[in-house]
PDB file of C-alpha atoms in Angstrom:
ATOM      1  CA  MET A  14     -10.311  -2.479 -18.694  1.00  0.00           C
ATOM      2  CA  ARG A  15     -11.459  -0.409 -15.707  1.00  0.00           C
ATOM      3  CA  VAL A  16     -10.279  -1.338 -12.196  1.00  0.00           C
ATOM      4  CA  GLY A  17     -12.565  -0.675  -9.277  1.00  0.00           C
ATOM      5  CA  HIS A  18     -11.215  -0.041  -5.775  1.00  0.00           C
ATOM      6  CA  THR A  19     -13.034  -1.060  -2.581  1.00  0.00           C
ATOM      7  CA  PHE A  20     -12.968   1.676   0.002  1.00  0.00           C
ATOM      8  CA  THR A  21     -15.443   0.239   2.530  1.00  0.00           C
ATOM      9  CA  ARG A  22     -16.203  -3.235   3.839  1.00  0.00           C
ATOM     10  CA  HIS A  23     -19.848  -2.933   2.690  1.00  0.00           C
ATOM     11  CA  PHE A  24     -18.931  -3.733  -0.909  1.00  0.00           C
ATOM     12  CA  ASP A  25     -16.124  -6.164  -0.129  1.00  0.00           C
ATOM     13  CA  LEU A  26     -17.476  -9.192  -2.011  1.00  0.00           C
ATOM     14  CA  GLU A  27     -15.320 -12.303  -2.044  1.00  0.00           C
ATOM     15  CA  THR A  28     -15.613 -15.273  -4.324  1.00  0.00           C
ATOM     16  CA  ARG A  29     -15.575 -18.602  -2.500  1.00  0.00           C
ATOM     17  CA  GLN A  30     -14.535 -22.057  -3.554  1.00  0.00           C
ATOM     18  CA  HIS A  31     -17.417 -24.456  -2.790  1.00  0.00           C
ATOM     19  CA  GLU A  32     -15.981 -27.551  -4.423  1.00  0.00           C
ATOM     20  CA  LEU A  33     -12.417 -28.745  -4.922  1.00  0.00           C
ATOM     21  CA  PHE A  34     -11.484 -31.894  -6.883  1.00  0.00           C
ATOM     22  CA  GLY A  35     -15.014 -33.290  -6.476  1.00  0.00           C
ATOM     23  CA  MET A  36     -15.023 -32.636  -2.703  1.00  0.00           C
ATOM     24  CA  ASP A  37     -17.817 -30.494  -1.261  1.00  0.00           C
ATOM     25  CA  LEU A  38     -16.309 -27.699   0.899  1.00  0.00           C
ATOM     26  CA  GLY A  39     -19.644 -26.344   2.233  1.00  0.00           C
ATOM     27  CA  GLU A  40     -19.548 -22.563   2.474  1.00  0.00           C
ATOM     28  CA  GLY A  41     -15.984 -22.758   1.181  1.00  0.00           C
ATOM     29  CA  PRO A  42     -12.883 -20.693   1.793  1.00  0.00           C
ATOM     30  CA  SER A  43     -12.108 -17.491  -0.009  1.00  0.00           C
ATOM     31  CA  ARG A  44     -10.383 -17.960  -3.355  1.00  0.00           C
ATOM     32  CA  ARG A  45      -7.870 -15.269  -2.516  1.00  0.00           C
ATOM     33  CA  VAL A  46      -6.858 -17.206   0.610  1.00  0.00           C
ATOM     34  CA  LEU A  47      -6.552 -20.422  -1.444  1.00  0.00           C
ATOM     35  CA  VAL A  48      -4.349 -18.734  -4.084  1.00  0.00           C
ATOM     36  CA  THR A  49      -2.217 -17.055  -1.410  1.00  0.00           C
ATOM     37  CA  GLY A  50      -1.779 -20.348   0.465  1.00  0.00           C
ATOM     38  CA  ALA A  51      -0.938 -22.250  -2.720  1.00  0.00           C
ATOM     39  CA  ALA A  52       1.713 -19.665  -3.677  1.00  0.00           C
ATOM     40  CA  LEU A  53       3.231 -19.740  -0.169  1.00  0.00           C
ATOM     41  CA  TYR A  54       3.309 -23.582  -0.133  1.00  0.00           C
ATOM     42  CA  THR A  55       4.867 -23.711  -3.553  1.00  0.00           C
ATOM     43  CA  VAL A  56       7.668 -21.284  -2.695  1.00  0.00           C
ATOM     44  CA  TRP A  57       8.321 -22.619   0.816  1.00  0.00           C
ATOM     45  CA  VAL A  58       8.131 -26.360   0.129  1.00  0.00           C
ATOM     46  CA  GLY A  59       9.902 -26.002  -3.256  1.00  0.00           C
ATOM     47  CA  GLY A  60      12.768 -24.109  -1.629  1.00  0.00           C
ATOM     48  CA  LEU A  61      13.107 -26.626   1.201  1.00  0.00           C
ATOM     49  CA  LEU A  62      12.992 -29.575  -1.232  1.00  0.00           C
ATOM     50  CA  LEU A  63      15.863 -28.016  -3.182  1.00  0.00           C
ATOM     51  CA  ILE A  64      17.933 -27.341  -0.036  1.00  0.00           C
ATOM     52  CA  LEU A  65      17.059 -30.222   2.311  1.00  0.00           C
ATOM     53  CA  GLY A  66      15.446 -32.833   0.043  1.00  0.00           C
ATOM     54  CA  VAL A  67      12.432 -34.973   0.861  1.00  0.00           C
ATOM     55  CA  PRO A  68      11.084 -34.303   4.405  1.00  0.00           C
ATOM     56  CA  THR A  69      11.619 -36.819   7.178  1.00  0.00           C
ATOM     57  CA  GLN A  70       9.194 -37.374  10.040  1.00  0.00           C
ATOM     58  CA  LEU A  71      11.010 -34.799  12.145  1.00  0.00           C
ATOM     59  CA  LEU A  72      11.071 -32.123   9.399  1.00  0.00           C
ATOM     60  CA  PHE A  73       7.515 -32.702   8.111  1.00  0.00           C
ATOM     61  CA  THR A  74       6.081 -30.071  10.457  1.00  0.00           C
ATOM     62  CA  PHE A  75       8.779 -27.579   9.429  1.00  0.00           C
ATOM     63  CA  TYR A  76       7.844 -28.098   5.802  1.00  0.00           C
ATOM     64  CA  PHE A  77       4.087 -27.610   6.155  1.00  0.00           C
ATOM     65  CA  ALA A  78       3.328 -25.592   9.321  1.00  0.00           C
ATOM     66  CA  PRO A  79       4.883 -22.164   8.494  1.00  0.00           C
ATOM     67  CA  PRO A  80       2.959 -21.568   5.266  1.00  0.00           C
ATOM     68  CA  ALA A  81      -0.270 -22.716   6.949  1.00  0.00           C
ATOM     69  CA  LEU A  82       0.240 -20.308   9.876  1.00  0.00           C
ATOM     70  CA  ILE A  83       1.247 -17.421   7.627  1.00  0.00           C
ATOM     71  CA  THR A  84      -1.799 -18.021   5.378  1.00  0.00           C
ATOM     72  CA  TYR A  85      -4.200 -18.381   8.295  1.00  0.00           C
ATOM     73  CA  TYR A  86      -3.060 -15.298  10.259  1.00  0.00           C
ATOM     74  CA  GLY A  87      -2.084 -13.277   7.184  1.00  0.00           C
ATOM     75  CA  ALA A  88      -5.535 -13.601   5.592  1.00  0.00           C
ATOM     76  CA  GLN A  89      -7.262 -12.059   8.574  1.00  0.00           C
ATOM     77  CA  ARG A  90      -8.202  -8.396   8.565  1.00  0.00           C
ATOM     78  CA  SER A  91      -5.688  -6.009  10.065  1.00  0.00           C
ATOM     79  CA  ARG A  92      -6.777  -4.310  13.262  1.00  0.00           C
ATOM     80  CA  ARG A  93      -4.977  -1.091  12.310  1.00  0.00           C
ATOM     81  CA  ASN A  94      -6.380  -0.793   8.780  1.00  0.00           C
ATOM     82  CA  GLU A  95      -9.601  -2.716   8.204  1.00  0.00           C
ATOM     83  CA  ARG A  96      -9.274  -2.748   4.460  1.00  0.00           C
ATOM     84  CA  ARG A  97      -5.931  -4.581   4.497  1.00  0.00           C
ATOM     85  CA  TRP A  98      -4.962  -8.155   5.284  1.00  0.00           C
ATOM     86  CA  ASN A  99      -2.343  -8.744   7.930  1.00  0.00           C
ATOM     87  CA  LEU A 100      -0.155 -10.180   5.227  1.00  0.00           C
ATOM     88  CA  THR A 101      -0.160  -6.872   3.375  1.00  0.00           C
ATOM     89  CA  ARG A 102       0.656  -4.930   6.546  1.00  0.00           C
ATOM     90  CA  TRP A 103       3.541  -7.317   7.377  1.00  0.00           C
ATOM     91  CA  ALA A 104       4.930  -6.919   3.828  1.00  0.00           C
ATOM     92  CA  LEU A 105       4.765  -3.124   4.107  1.00  0.00           C
ATOM     93  CA  VAL A 106       6.573  -3.175   7.491  1.00  0.00           C
ATOM     94  CA  ILE A 107       9.313  -5.461   6.134  1.00  0.00           C
ATOM     95  CA  ARG A 108       9.701  -3.301   3.072  1.00  0.00           C
ATOM     96  CA  TYR A 109       9.949  -0.139   5.235  1.00  0.00           C
ATOM     97  CA  LEU A 110      12.626  -1.752   7.434  1.00  0.00           C
ATOM     98  CA  THR A 111      14.711  -3.142   4.561  1.00  0.00           C
ATOM     99  CA  VAL A 112      14.374  -0.511   1.816  1.00  0.00           C
ATOM    100  CA  GLY A 113      13.823   2.565   3.937  1.00  0.00           C
ATOM    101  CA  HIS A 114      11.930   5.749   3.375  1.00  0.00           C
ATOM    102  CA  ARG A 115      12.703   7.260  -0.004  1.00  0.00           C
ATOM    103  CA  PRO A 116      11.322  10.806  -0.108  1.00  0.00           C
ATOM    104  CA  ILE A 117       9.533  12.104  -3.191  1.00  0.00           C
ATOM    105  CA  VAL A 118      11.562  14.980  -4.531  1.00  0.00           C
ATOM    106  CA  ASN A 119       9.779  17.707  -6.478  1.00  0.00           C
ATOM    107  CA  GLY A 120       6.718  15.596  -7.198  1.00  0.00           C
ATOM    108  CA  GLY A 121       8.766  12.595  -8.305  1.00  0.00           C
ATOM    109  CA  ARG A 122      10.769  14.426 -10.951  1.00  0.00           C
ATOM    110  CA  ARG A 123      14.009  12.978  -9.701  1.00  0.00           C
ATOM    111  CA  ALA A 124      14.915   9.980  -7.594  1.00  0.00           C
ATOM    112  CA  ALA A 125      16.070  10.593  -4.055  1.00  0.00           C
ATOM    113  CA  ASP A 126      19.810  10.221  -3.445  1.00  0.00           C
ATOM    114  CA  ARG A 127      21.016   7.597  -0.980  1.00  0.00           C
ATOM    115  CA  SER A 128      21.998  10.389   1.383  1.00  0.00           C
ATOM    116  CA  GLU A 129      18.344  11.508   1.538  1.00  0.00           C
ATOM    117  CA  TRP A 130      16.988   8.171   2.770  1.00  0.00           C
ATOM    118  CA  LEU A 131      16.116   7.754   6.445  1.00  0.00           C
ATOM    119  CA  PRO A 132      18.703   5.557   8.222  1.00  0.00           C
ATOM    120  CA  LEU A 133      17.534   2.354   9.927  1.00  0.00           C
ATOM    121  CA  ARG A 134      17.992   3.852  13.410  1.00  0.00           C
ATOM    122  CA  ALA A 135      15.525   6.678  12.578  1.00  0.00           C
ATOM    123  CA  ARG A 136      13.042   4.145  11.135  1.00  0.00           C
ATOM    124  CA  LEU A 137      13.132   1.944  14.228  1.00  0.00           C
ATOM    125  CA  GLY A 138      12.971   4.858  16.658  1.00  0.00           C
ATOM    126  CA  GLU A 139      13.186   3.882  20.337  1.00  0.00           C
ATOM    127  CA  ARG A 140      13.125   0.174  19.483  1.00  0.00           C
ATOM    128  CA  SER A 141      16.656   0.451  18.117  1.00  0.00           C
ATOM    129  CA  GLU A 142      18.020   1.359  21.544  1.00  0.00           C
ATOM    130  CA  ALA A 143      16.169  -1.500  23.177  1.00  0.00           C
ATOM    131  CA  PHE A 144      17.537  -3.833  20.516  1.00  0.00           C
ATOM    132  CA  LEU A 145      21.098  -2.662  21.104  1.00  0.00           C
ATOM    133  CA  ASP A 146      20.717  -3.132  24.882  1.00  0.00           C
ATOM    134  CA  LEU A 147      20.152  -6.873  24.389  1.00  0.00           C
ATOM    135  CA  PRO A 148      23.210  -9.010  25.150  1.00  0.00           C
ATOM    136  CA  GLY A 149      25.512  -9.391  22.165  1.00  0.00           C
ATOM    137  CA  MET A 150      23.571  -6.992  19.911  1.00  0.00           C
ATOM    138  CA  GLY A 151      26.061  -4.131  20.248  1.00  0.00           C
ATOM    139  CA  VAL A 152      27.847  -5.440  17.158  1.00  0.00           C
ATOM    140  CA  PHE A 153      25.005  -4.056  15.030  1.00  0.00           C
ATOM    141  CA  GLU A 154      25.649  -0.476  16.182  1.00  0.00           C
ATOM    142  CA  GLY A 155      27.272   0.542  12.879  1.00  0.00           C
ATOM    143  CA  ALA A 156      24.607  -1.136  10.717  1.00  0.00           C
ATOM    144  CA  LEU A 157      21.822   0.984  12.250  1.00  0.00           C
ATOM    145  CA  GLY A 158      23.291   4.242  10.946  1.00  0.00           C
ATOM    146  CA  GLY A 159      23.436   7.645  12.549  1.00  0.00           C
ATOM    147  CA  GLU A 160      20.950   9.314  14.886  1.00  0.00           C
ATOM    148  CA  GLU A 161      19.529  11.766  12.353  1.00  0.00           C
ATOM    149  CA  PRO A 162      19.158  11.669   8.590  1.00  0.00           C
ATOM    150  CA  LYS A 163      22.142  13.030   6.704  1.00  0.00           C
ATOM    151  CA  PRO A 164      21.842  16.585   5.409  1.00  0.00           C
ATOM    152  CA  THR A 165      20.235  16.794   2.024  1.00  0.00           C
ATOM    153  CA  ALA A 166      22.540  16.945  -0.955  1.00  0.00           C
ATOM    154  CA  GLY A 167      22.279  19.637  -3.594  1.00  0.00           C
ATOM    155  CA  ARG A 168      20.610  23.027  -3.615  1.00  0.00           C
ATOM    156  CA  PRO A 169      17.130  23.448  -2.113  1.00  0.00           C
ATOM    157  CA  ALA A 170      14.117  23.327  -4.412  1.00  0.00           C
ATOM    158  CA  LYS A 171      12.336  26.671  -4.444  1.00  0.00           C
ATOM    159  CA  LEU A 172       8.590  26.847  -4.904  1.00  0.00           C
ATOM    160  CA  ASP A 173       7.050  29.915  -6.512  1.00  0.00           C
ATOM    161  CA  SER A 174       3.339  29.634  -5.850  1.00  0.00           C
ATOM    162  CA  ARG A 175       0.805  32.416  -5.838  1.00  0.00           C
ATOM    163  CA  PRO A 176      -2.318  31.545  -3.962  1.00  0.00           C
ATOM    164  CA  ARG A 177      -5.553  33.217  -4.989  1.00  0.00           C
ATOM    165  CA  LEU A 178      -8.268  33.646  -2.453  1.00  0.00           C
ATOM    166  CA  TYR A 179     -11.778  34.070  -3.680  1.00  0.00           C
ATOM    167  CA  GLY A 180     -14.388  35.369  -1.299  1.00  0.00           C
ATOM    168  CA  PRO A 181     -17.980  34.161  -1.177  1.00  0.00           C
ATOM    169  CA  ASP A 182     -19.212  37.186  -3.156  1.00  0.00           C
ATOM    170  CA  HIS A 183     -16.949  36.365  -6.092  1.00  0.00           C
ATOM    171  CA  VAL A 184     -17.958  32.678  -6.006  1.00  0.00           C
ATOM    172  CA  TYR A 185     -21.644  33.697  -5.952  1.00  0.00           C
ATOM    173  CA  ARG A 186     -21.229  35.966  -8.980  1.00  0.00           C
ATOM    174  CA  ALA A 187     -19.401  33.266 -10.934  1.00  0.00           C
ATOM    175  CA  ARG A 188     -22.130  30.783 -10.067  1.00  0.00           C
ATOM    176  CA  MET A 189     -24.843  33.166 -11.239  1.00  0.00           C
ATOM    177  CA  ARG A 190     -22.966  33.712 -14.526  1.00  0.00           C
ATOM    178  CA  THR A 191     -22.832  30.013 -15.251  1.00  0.00           C
ATOM    179  CA  ARG A 192     -26.479  29.533 -14.279  1.00  0.00           C
ATOM    180  CA  SER A 193     -27.673  32.354 -16.505  1.00  0.00           C
ATOM    181  CA  GLY A 194     -25.587  30.926 -19.382  1.00  0.00           C
ATOM    182  CA  ARG A 195     -27.216  27.488 -18.930  1.00  0.00           C
ATOM    183  CA  ARG A 196     -30.680  29.017 -18.796  1.00  0.00           C
ATOM    184  CA  ALA A 197     -30.055  30.909 -22.022  1.00  0.00           C
ATOM    185  CA  GLU A 198     -28.891  27.735 -23.770  1.00  0.00           C
ATOM    186  CA  ALA A 199     -31.901  25.763 -22.477  1.00  0.00           C
ATOM    187  CA  SER A 200     -34.509  28.345 -23.560  1.00  0.00           C
ATOM    188  CA  PRO A 201     -35.935  28.170 -27.129  1.00  0.00           C
ATOM    189  CA  ALA A 202     -34.762  31.720 -27.862  1.00  0.00           C
ATOM    190  CA  GLY A 203     -31.239  30.761 -26.875  1.00  0.00           C
ATOM    191  CA  ALA A 204     -31.351  27.696 -29.133  1.00  0.00           C
ATOM    192  CA  ASP A 205     -32.569  29.866 -32.045  1.00  0.00           C
ATOM    193  CA  ALA A 206     -29.784  32.364 -31.388  1.00  0.00           C
ATOM    194  CA  LYS A 207     -27.227  29.574 -31.463  1.00  0.00           C
ATOM    195  CA  LYS A 208     -28.587  28.295 -34.800  1.00  0.00           C
ATOM    196  CA  GLY A 209     -28.394  31.777 -36.241  1.00  0.00           C
ATOM    197  CA  THR A 210     -24.754  32.156 -35.266  1.00  0.00           C
ATOM    198  CA  ARG A 211     -23.734  28.855 -36.845  1.00  0.00           C
TER     199      ARG A 211
END
């Protein structure tokens, strides 16, 4: 099965749910938003039911408001990247902060060592200093790591590449050769010559 990718908003077609359990929804919400909201509600409410039990009147808002807010604001288009939802951008930011930057070594031929990852302090940049200046946050000084990434482990990877530069005259000659070859194949004499060689 082929998978198509949408690169512009012009071809961003969304399916909408116009009816739900016999109720008319008018223009209807996007099905992706409905599926995302249903998944968030299932995980959030299911987890809270296991931990806290059935919601009381005081906890009812805590059970149902966070997934609704995350779905509503997360399904909107990101201002930084128009092709992404806010939810996708938030997930990428959280992943970057928790997992870190793992460099691709030699085109992915080997996994990066832990010493080659960027420490949390380098990922946060200037925000880490502002965070540590807050009252009581100095205890996280060791968790942020060092100022700079640790030196790379192992020997350096050497690249032996030989670039070839072709001038416009060479490109023109090559183009003429391919054109003349196509013309010879397309002409009746060229077709007869091919038949004779077979």
